[in-house]
Coordinates of C-alpha atoms in Angstrom, one line a residue:
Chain A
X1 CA -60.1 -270.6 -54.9
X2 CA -59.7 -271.4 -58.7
X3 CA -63.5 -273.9 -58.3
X4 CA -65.4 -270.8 -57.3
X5 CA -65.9 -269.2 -61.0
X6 CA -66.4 -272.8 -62.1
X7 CA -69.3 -272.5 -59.3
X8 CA -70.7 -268.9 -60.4
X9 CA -70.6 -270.3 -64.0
X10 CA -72.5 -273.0 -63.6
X11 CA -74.9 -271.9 -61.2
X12 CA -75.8 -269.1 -63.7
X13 CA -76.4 -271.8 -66.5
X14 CA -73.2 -271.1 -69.0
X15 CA -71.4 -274.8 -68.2
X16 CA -71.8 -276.0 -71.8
X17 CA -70.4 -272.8 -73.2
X18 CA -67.5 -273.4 -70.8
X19 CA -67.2 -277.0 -71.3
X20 CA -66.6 -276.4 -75.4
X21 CA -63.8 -273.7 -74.7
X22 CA -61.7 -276.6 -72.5
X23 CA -58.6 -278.1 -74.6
X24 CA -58.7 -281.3 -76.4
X25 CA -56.0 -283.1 -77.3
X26 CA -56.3 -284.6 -80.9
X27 CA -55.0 -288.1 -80.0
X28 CA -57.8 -288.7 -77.3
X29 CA -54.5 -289.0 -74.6
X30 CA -54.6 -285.2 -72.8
X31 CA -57.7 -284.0 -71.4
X32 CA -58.8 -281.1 -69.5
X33 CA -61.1 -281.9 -66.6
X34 CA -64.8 -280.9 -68.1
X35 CA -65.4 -278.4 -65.1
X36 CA -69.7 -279.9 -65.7
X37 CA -68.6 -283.8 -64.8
X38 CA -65.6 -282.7 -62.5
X39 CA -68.7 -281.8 -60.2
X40 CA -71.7 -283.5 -61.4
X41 CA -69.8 -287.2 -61.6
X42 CA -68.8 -288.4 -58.5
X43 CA -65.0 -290.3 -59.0
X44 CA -65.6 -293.2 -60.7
X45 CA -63.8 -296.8 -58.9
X46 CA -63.7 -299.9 -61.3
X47 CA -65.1 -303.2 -59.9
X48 CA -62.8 -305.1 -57.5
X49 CA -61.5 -308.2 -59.5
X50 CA -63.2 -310.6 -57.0
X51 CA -66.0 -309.9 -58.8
X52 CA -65.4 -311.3 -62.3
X53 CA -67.3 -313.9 -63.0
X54 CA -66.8 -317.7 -63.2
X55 CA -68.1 -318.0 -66.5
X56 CA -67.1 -317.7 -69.8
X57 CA -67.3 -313.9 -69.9
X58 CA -65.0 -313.6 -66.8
X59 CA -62.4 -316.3 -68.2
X60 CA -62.3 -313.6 -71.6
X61 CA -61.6 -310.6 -69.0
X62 CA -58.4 -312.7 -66.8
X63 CA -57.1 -313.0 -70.4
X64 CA -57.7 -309.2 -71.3
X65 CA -56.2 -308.7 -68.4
X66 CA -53.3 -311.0 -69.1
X67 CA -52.7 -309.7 -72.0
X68 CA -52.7 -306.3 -70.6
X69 CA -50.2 -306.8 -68.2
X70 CA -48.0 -309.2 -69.7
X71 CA -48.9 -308.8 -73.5
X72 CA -45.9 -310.1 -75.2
X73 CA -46.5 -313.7 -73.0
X74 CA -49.9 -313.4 -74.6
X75 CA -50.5 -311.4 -77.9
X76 CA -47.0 -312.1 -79.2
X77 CA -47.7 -312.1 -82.7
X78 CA -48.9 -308.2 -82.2
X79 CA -46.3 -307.3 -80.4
X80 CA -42.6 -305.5 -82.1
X81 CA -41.2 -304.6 -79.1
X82 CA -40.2 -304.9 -74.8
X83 CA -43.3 -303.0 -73.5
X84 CA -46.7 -303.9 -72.3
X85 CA -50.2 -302.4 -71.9
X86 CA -49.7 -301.9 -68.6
X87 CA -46.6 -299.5 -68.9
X88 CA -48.5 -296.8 -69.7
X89 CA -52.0 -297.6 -68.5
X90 CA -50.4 -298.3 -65.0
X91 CA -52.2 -300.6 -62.4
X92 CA -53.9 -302.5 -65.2
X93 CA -55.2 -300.0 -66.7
X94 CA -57.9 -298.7 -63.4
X95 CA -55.4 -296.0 -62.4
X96 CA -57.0 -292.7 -62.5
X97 CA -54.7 -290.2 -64.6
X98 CA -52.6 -292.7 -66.4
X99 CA -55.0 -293.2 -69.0
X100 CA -58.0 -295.9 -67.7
X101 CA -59.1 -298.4 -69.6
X102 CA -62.9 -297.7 -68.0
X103 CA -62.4 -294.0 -68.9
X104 CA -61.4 -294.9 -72.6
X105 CA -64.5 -297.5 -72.6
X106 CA -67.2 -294.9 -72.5
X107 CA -66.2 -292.3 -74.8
X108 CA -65.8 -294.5 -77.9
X109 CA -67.0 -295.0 -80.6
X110 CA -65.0 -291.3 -81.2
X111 CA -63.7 -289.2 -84.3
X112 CA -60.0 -288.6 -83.9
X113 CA -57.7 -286.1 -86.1
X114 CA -54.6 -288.6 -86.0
X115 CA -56.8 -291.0 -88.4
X116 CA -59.7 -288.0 -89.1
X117 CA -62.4 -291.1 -89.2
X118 CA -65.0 -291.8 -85.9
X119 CA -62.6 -295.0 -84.2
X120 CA -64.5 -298.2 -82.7
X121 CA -62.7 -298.9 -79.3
X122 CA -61.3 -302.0 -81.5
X123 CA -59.3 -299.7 -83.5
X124 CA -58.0 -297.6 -80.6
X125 CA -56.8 -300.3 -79.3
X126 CA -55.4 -301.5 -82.7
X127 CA -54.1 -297.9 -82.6
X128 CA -52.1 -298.9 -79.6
X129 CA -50.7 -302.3 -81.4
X130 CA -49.5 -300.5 -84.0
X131 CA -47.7 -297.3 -82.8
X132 CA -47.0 -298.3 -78.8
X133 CA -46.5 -301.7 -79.4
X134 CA -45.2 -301.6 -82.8
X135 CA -46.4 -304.2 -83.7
X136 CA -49.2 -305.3 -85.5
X137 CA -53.2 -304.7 -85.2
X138 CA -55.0 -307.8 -83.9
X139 CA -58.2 -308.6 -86.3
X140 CA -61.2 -307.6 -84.4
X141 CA -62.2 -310.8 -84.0
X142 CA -59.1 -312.7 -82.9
X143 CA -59.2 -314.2 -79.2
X144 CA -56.9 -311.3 -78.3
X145 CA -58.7 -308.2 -79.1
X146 CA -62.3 -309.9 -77.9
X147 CA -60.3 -310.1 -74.8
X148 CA -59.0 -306.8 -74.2
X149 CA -62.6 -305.6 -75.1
X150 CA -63.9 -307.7 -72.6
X151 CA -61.4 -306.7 -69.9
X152 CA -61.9 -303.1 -70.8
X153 CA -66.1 -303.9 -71.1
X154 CA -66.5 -305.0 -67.3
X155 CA -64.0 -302.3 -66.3
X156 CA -66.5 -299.8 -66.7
X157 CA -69.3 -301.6 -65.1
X158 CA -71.9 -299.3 -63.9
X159 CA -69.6 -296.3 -65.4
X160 CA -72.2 -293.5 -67.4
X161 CA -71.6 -293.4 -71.1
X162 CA -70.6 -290.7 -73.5
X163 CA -68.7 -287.9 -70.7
X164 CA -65.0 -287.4 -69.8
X165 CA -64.7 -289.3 -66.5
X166 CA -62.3 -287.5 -63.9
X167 CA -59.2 -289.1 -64.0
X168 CA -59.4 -289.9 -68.2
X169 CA -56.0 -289.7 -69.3
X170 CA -53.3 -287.8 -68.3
X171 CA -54.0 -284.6 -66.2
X172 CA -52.8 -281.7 -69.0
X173 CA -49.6 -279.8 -68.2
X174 CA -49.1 -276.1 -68.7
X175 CA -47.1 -274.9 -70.7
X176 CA -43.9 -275.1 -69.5
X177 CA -42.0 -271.3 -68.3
X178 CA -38.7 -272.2 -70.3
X179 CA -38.5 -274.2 -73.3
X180 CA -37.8 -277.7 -72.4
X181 CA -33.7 -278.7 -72.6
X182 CA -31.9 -281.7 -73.3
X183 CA -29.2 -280.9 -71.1
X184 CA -31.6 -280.5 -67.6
X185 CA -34.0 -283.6 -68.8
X186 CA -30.8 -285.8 -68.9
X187 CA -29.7 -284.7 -65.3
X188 CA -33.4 -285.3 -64.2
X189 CA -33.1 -288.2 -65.8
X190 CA -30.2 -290.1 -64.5
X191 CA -31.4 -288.4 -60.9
X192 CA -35.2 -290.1 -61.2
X193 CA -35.3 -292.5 -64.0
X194 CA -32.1 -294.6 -64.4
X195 CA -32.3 -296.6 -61.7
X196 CA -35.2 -298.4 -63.4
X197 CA -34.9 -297.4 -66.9
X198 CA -31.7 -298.3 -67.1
X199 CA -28.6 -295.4 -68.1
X200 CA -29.4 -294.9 -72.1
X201 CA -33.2 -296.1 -71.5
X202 CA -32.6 -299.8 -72.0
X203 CA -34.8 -300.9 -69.2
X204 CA -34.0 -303.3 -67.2
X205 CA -34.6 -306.6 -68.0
X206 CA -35.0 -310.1 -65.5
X207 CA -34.3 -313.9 -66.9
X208 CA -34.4 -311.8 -70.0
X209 CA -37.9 -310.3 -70.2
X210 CA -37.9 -306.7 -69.3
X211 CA -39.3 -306.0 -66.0
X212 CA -38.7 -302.2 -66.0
X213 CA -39.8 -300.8 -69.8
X214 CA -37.3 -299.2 -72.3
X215 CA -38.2 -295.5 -72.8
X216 CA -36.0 -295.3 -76.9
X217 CA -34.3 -297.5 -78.8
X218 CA -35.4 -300.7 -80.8
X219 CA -37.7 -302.4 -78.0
X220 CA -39.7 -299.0 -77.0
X221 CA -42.7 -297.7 -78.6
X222 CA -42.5 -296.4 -82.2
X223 CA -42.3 -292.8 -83.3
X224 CA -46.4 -293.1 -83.7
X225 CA -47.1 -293.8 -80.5
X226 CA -48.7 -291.3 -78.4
X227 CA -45.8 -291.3 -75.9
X228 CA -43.5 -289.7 -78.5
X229 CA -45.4 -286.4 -78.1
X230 CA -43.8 -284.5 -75.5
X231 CA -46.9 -283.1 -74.0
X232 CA -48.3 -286.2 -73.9
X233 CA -45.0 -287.8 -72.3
X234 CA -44.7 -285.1 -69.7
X235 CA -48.1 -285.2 -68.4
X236 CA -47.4 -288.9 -67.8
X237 CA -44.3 -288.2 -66.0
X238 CA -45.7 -285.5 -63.6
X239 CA -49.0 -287.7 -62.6
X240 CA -47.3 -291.0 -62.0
X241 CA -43.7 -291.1 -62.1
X242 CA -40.9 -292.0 -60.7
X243 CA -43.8 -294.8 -59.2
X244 CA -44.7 -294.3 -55.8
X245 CA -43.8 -290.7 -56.4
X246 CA -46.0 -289.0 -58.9
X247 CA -46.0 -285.5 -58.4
X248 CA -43.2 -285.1 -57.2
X249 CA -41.2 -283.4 -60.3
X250 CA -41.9 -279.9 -61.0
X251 CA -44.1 -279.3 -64.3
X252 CA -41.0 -277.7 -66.0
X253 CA -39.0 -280.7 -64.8
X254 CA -41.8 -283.2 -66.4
X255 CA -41.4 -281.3 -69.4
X256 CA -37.4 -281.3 -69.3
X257 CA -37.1 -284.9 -69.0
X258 CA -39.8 -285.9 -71.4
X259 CA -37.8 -283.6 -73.6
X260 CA -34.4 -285.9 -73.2
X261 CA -36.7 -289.0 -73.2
X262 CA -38.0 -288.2 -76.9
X263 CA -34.8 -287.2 -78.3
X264 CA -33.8 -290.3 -78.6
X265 CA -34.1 -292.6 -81.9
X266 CA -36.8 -295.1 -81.5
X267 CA -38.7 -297.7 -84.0
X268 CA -39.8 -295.6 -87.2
X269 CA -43.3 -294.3 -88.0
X270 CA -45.1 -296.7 -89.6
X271 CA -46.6 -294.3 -91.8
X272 CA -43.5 -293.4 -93.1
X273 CA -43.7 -292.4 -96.6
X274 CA -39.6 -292.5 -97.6
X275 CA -39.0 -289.5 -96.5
X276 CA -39.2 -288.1 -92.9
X277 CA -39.2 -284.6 -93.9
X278 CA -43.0 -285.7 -95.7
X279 CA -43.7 -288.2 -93.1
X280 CA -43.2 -284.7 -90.8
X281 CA -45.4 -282.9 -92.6
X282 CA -48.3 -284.9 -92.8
X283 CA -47.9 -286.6 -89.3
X284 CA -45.9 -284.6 -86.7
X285 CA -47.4 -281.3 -86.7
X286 CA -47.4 -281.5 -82.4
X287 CA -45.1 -281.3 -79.9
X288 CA -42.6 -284.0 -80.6
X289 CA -38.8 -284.2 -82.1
X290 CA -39.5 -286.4 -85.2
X291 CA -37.4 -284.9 -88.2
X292 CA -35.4 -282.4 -85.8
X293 CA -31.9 -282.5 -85.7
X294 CA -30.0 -283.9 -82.6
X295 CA -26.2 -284.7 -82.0
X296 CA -26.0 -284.1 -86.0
X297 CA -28.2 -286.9 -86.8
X298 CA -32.3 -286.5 -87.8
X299 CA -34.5 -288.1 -85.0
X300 CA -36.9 -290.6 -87.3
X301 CA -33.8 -290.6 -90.0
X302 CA -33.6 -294.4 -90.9
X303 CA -35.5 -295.8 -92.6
Chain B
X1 CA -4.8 -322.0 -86.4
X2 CA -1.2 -322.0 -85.6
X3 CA 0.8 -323.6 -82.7
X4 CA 1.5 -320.3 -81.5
X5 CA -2.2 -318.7 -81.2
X6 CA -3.1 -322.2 -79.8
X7 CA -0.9 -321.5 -77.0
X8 CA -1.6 -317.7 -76.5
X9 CA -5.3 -318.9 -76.6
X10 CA -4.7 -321.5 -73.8
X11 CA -2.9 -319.2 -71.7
X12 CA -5.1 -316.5 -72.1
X13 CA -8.2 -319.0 -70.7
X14 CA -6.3 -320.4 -68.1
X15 CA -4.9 -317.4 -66.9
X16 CA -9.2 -316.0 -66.6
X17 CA -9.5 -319.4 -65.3
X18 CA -7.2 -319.0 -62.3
X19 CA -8.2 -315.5 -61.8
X20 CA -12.0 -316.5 -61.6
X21 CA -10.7 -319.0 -58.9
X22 CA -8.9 -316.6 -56.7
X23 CA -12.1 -314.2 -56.7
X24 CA -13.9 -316.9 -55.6
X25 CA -11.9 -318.1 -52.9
X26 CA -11.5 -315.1 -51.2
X27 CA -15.1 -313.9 -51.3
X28 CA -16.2 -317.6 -49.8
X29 CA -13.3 -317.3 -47.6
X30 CA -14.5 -314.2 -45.9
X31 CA -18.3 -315.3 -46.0
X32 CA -16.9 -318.5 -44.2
X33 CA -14.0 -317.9 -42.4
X34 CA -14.1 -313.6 -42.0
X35 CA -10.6 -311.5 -43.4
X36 CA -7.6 -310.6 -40.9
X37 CA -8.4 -307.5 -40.5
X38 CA -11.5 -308.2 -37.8
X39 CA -14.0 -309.1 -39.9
X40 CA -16.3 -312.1 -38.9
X41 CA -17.3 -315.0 -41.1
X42 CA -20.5 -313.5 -42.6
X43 CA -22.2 -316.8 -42.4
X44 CA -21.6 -316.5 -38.3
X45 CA -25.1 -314.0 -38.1
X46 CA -26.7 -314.9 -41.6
X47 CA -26.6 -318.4 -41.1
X48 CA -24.8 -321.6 -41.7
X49 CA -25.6 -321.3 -45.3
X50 CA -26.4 -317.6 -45.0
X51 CA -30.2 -318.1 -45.5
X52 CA -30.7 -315.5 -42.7
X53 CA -32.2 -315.8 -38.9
X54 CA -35.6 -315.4 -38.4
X55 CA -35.3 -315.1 -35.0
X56 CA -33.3 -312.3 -35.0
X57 CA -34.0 -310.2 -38.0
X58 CA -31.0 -311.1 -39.8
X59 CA -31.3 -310.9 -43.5
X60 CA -30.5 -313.9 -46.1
X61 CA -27.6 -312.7 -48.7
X62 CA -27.5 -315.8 -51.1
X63 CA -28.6 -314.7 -54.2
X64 CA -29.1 -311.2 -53.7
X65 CA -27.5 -308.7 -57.0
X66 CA -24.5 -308.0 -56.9
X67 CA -24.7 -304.3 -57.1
X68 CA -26.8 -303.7 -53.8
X69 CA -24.5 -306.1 -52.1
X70 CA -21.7 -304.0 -52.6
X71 CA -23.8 -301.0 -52.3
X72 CA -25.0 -302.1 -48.9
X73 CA -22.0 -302.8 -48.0
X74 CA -20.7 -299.7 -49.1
X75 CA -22.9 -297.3 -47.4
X76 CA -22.4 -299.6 -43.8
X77 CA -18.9 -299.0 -44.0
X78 CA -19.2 -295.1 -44.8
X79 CA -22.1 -294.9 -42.6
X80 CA -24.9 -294.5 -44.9
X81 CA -27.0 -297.4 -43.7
X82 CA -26.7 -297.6 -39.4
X83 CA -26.3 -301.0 -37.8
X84 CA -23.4 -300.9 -35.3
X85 CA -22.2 -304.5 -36.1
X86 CA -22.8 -303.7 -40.1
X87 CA -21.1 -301.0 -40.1
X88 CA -17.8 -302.2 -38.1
X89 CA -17.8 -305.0 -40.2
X90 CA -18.2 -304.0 -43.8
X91 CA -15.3 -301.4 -42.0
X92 CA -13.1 -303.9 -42.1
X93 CA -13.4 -304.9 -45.3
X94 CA -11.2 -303.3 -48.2
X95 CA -12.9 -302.7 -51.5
X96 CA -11.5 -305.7 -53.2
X97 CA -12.9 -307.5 -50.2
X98 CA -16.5 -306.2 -50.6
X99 CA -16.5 -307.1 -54.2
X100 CA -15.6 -310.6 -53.8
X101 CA -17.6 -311.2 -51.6
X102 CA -21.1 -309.6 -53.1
X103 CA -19.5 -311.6 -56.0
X104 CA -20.0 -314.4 -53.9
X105 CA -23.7 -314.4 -52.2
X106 CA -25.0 -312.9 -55.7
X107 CA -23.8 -316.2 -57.1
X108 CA -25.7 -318.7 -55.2
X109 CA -29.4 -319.7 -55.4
X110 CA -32.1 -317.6 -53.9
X111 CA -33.2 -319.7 -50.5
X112 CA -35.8 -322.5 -52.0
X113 CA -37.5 -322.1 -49.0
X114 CA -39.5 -319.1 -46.8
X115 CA -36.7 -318.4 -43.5
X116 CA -39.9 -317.6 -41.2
X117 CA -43.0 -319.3 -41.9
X118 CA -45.9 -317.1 -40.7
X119 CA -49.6 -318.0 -41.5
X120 CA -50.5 -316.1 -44.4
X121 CA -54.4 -317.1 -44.4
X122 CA -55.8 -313.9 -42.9
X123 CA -53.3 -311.6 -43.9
X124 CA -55.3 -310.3 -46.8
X125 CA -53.5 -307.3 -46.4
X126 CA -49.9 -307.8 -46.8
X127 CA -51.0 -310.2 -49.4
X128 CA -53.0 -307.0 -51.4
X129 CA -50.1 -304.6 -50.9
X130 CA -47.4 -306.7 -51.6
X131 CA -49.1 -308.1 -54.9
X132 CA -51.4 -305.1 -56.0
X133 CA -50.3 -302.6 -54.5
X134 CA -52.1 -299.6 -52.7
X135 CA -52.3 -297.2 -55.8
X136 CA -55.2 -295.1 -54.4
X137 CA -52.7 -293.8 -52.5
X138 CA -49.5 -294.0 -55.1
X139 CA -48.2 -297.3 -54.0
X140 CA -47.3 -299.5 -56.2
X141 CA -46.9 -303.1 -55.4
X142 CA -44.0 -304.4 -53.8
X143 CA -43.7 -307.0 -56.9
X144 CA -43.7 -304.3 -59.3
X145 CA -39.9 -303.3 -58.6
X146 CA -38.7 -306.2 -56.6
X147 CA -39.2 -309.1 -59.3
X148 CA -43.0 -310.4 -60.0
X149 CA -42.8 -313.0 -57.2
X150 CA -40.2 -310.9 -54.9
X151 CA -37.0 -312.4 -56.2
X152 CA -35.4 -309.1 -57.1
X153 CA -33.9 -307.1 -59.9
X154 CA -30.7 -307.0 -60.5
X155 CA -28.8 -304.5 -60.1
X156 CA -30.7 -302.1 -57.7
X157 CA -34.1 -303.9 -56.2
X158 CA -32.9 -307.1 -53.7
X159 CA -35.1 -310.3 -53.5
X160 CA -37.6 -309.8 -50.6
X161 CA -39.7 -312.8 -50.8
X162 CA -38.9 -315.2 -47.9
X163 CA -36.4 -312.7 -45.6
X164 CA -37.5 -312.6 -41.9
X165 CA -40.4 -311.1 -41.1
X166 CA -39.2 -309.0 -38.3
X167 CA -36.4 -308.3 -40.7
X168 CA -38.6 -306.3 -43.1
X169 CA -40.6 -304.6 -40.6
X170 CA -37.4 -303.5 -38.9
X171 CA -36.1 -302.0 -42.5
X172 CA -39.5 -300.3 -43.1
X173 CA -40.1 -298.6 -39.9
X174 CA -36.8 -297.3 -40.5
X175 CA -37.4 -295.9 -43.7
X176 CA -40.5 -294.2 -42.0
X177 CA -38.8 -292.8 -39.3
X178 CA -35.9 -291.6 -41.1
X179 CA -32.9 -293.8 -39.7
X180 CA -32.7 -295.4 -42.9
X181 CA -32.5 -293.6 -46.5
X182 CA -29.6 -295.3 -48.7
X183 CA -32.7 -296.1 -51.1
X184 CA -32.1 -294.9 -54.5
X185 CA -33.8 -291.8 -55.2
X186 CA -35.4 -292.3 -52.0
X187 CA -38.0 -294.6 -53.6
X188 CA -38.4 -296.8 -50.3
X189 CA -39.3 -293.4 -48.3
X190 CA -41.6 -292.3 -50.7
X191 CA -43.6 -295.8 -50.5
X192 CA -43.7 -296.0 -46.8
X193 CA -44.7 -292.3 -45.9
X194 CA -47.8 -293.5 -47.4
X195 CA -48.5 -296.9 -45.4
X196 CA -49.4 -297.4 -42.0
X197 CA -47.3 -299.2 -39.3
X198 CA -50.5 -301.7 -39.8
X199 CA -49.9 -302.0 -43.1
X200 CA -45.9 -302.6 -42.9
X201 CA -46.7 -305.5 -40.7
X202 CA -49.0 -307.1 -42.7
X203 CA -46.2 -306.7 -45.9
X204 CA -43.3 -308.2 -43.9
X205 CA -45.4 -311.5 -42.3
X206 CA -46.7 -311.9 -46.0
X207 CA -43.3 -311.7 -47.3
X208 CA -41.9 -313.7 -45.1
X209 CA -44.3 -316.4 -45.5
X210 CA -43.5 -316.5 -49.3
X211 CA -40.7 -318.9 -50.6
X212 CA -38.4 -316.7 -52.8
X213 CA -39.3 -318.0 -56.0
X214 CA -36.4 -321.1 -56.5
X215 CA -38.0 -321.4 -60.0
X216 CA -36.3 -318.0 -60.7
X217 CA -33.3 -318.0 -59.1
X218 CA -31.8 -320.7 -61.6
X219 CA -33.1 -318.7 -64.5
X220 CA -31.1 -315.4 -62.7
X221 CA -27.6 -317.3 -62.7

């Protein structure tokens, strides 16, 4: 019943003054379905890999997509920890609602607040090397970042430029009815999550590369990375995990475990200044745990 | 270094030594020659060197994780997985028993080669779900939690790649139809509730046409 006043809206002409009210998140990650394309664009299917072709172009999209799904093997210079592209960006980055590389690919170049400067899609995806992978950003014209713009390019073949393509991101969460708790998350957790990610969030790991990602400590994504936010976190969680059974935790549940998840130490903020307290000021003002207190130590502490 | 921590040192190794030995023993003993207490030689059903029987469904154990050995084992005896001859025979077993010998399969090399050849040309299919998954539909691929070429992860996903075909099917319809659900966190349940009996077919011929990854299986040791 809720599409019907989309329907009256638009119908009467008001679907731009609708479309500017919908929420943004500031790190491009969390969007709100525009109700205008969620009607007007029908879903949008990347091209079937059969299709790349056997030329130089397509031999610079299989290494994108290498590198994508198995970027330490293939970009190890920028990569600081156990995770790869594909972690987050599951299926290779098509998968509706888990962030899409094809959905990402048409709405940059784009101005975001956690830099305040208009981004290239090279530096989003520097952005990524640097926080998720922390790591180190590629140059813009190494082999590796050509590649992942090249994988990311023919993704979006036929895709119209410039709008929010359904599935962009992660779906947003409400608001959560209680105030996300350590103690549920951690029961959710070793309920849902252990089995892959390991009992303190290790991952797992097989002939010693990690074949189920850590969530904290020294080989997960840094405290920079979008994943730290809980909102952001949580919306993952509820779309597409435990895989194979996205959906099936309740939205104060996603919100509860990517609560646990995130109080947890991880990699420090490379923007850190020497202090986290300043570091919190001028970086952390979202949803996330950096500079809080937990089991009487300060999460983003260490230097 | 002193005489005396010398010795201490020497005992203290050959002592692990011996104690390594006596696990051993008694987990190949039962999966060769069964326990006094009823239970067969394992190696009587799974094969001579327990790489499974095609013909009858009957999985491969060498090189499977330790952990879902004894889980498997585990829920047979307390009747969380069914299979009547499973589950009197992991009965007979006492824990010690079921440790030593998971100890044992989890030891030895994955098999180097598929247990039921089937031809794999058409079976564009099993080969799409089992490598890419179905995610449309929330599937992921069957490589994405059982090891990228099937070979497992240790301790909770087993290797896949190369057990009998009818084996898998079995083991899938069952998780569809409810007479199976020891999966952890129900995960197998959740995958086949959205694939078709079609579809579970064409995974278990492709599986089973699939050697399970002997370049791995060193590596896991």
């Amino acid at each position: 019943m809720k599409a019907i006043p989309f329907l009256l809206v638009i119908s009467t002409g008001l679907a731009t003054a609708l479309q500017t009210s919908m929420v943004f998140s500031d790190d491009t990650v969390v969007y709100a379905l525009e109700p205008e394309t969620a009607l007007a664009v029908k879903p949008y299917l990347p091209p079937s890999e059969q299709t790349i072709p056997h030329n130089q172009f397509g031999e610079m999209v299989l290494l994108g997509k290498a590198i994508f799904t198995d970027t330490k093997k293939h970009a190890s210079q920028y990569v600081g920890n156990g995770l790869s592209c594909s972690n987050c960006h599951l299926n290779a980055g098509r998968l509706s609602h888990s962030a899409p590389l094809w959905a990402a690919w048409v709405k940059y170049p784009a101005y975001r607040s956690k830099n305040n400067r208009v981004n290239t899609m090279e530096e989003r995806i520097q952005g990524c090397f640097t926080y998720s992978m922390n790591g180190s950003p590629p140059p813009a014209d190494s082999k590796e970042l050509k590649a992942l713009m090249s994988y990311a390019y023919w993704l979006a073949k036929g895709a119209p430029t410039g709008i929010n393509l359904p599935g962009r991101g992660y779906p947003k969460l409400e608001k959560p009815t209680e105030k996300p708790d350590t103690a549920r998350g951690k029961q959710l957790y070793v309920n849902n999550c252990a089995v892959c990610h390991g009992e303190d969030g290790e991952g797992t790991k097989t002939n010693n590369e990690y074949a189920f990602p850590p969530l904290w400590g020294r080989d997960s994504f840094n405290w920079g990375a979008g994943m730290h936010r809980i909102n952001t976190a949580a919306a993952f969680i509820r779309a597409n995990m435990p895989l194979a059974k996205g959906g099936s935790l309740s939205n104060q549940q996603a919100w509860d475990v990517a609560y646990y998840i995130n109080s947890h130490e991880r990699p420090q903020d490379p923007r850190y200044s020497g202090s986290t307290e300043a570091t919190k000021r001028v970086y952390h003002q979202h949803q996330c745990r950096y500079g809080e207190k937990h089991d009487s130590n300060i999460l983003g502490g260490k230097d | 270094m002193n005489k005396m921590t010398c010795c201490i040192l020497f005992l203290g190794t050959s002592l692990s030594v011996s104690t390594h030995i006596a696990n051993a023993s008694s987990g190949s003993s039962i999966a060769l020659q069964g326990n006094s207490n009823g239970a067969p030689p394992c190696v009587t059903c799974h094969g001579g060197k327990a790489l499974g029987r095609p013909l009858t469904g009957i999985p491969y154990l060498n090189g499977q994780p330790k952990a879902y050995l004894i889980k498997q084992l585990n829920d047979f005896a307390n009747d969380r997985r069914v299979n009547t001859v499973m589950q009197q025979n992991a009965g007979a077993l006492t824990s010690e028993e079921i440790n030593a010998v998971a100890n044992y399969y989890s030891k030895l090399p994955l098999p180097e080669k598929p247990t039921d050849y089937k031809n794999e040309a058409d079976n564009i299919t099993g080969k799409r779900l089992t490598e890419n998954g179905k995610w449309s539909s929330g599937v992921p691929a069957c490589f994405k939690c059982h090891g990228d070429r099937g070979q497992g992860i240790a301790p909770h996903f087993p290797a896949i790649t190369g057990q009998p075909a009818t084996y898998i099917e079995t083991q899938l319809s069952h998780w569809k139809q409810g007479k199976r659900s020891n999966d952890p966190t129900s995960l197998m349940q959740a995958v086949v509730s959205k694939l078709t009996q079609k579809e579970m077919s064409a995974v278990a011929d492709y599986l089973a046409s699939k050697a399970p990854a002997e370049t791995f299986s060193q590596k896991n040791q």
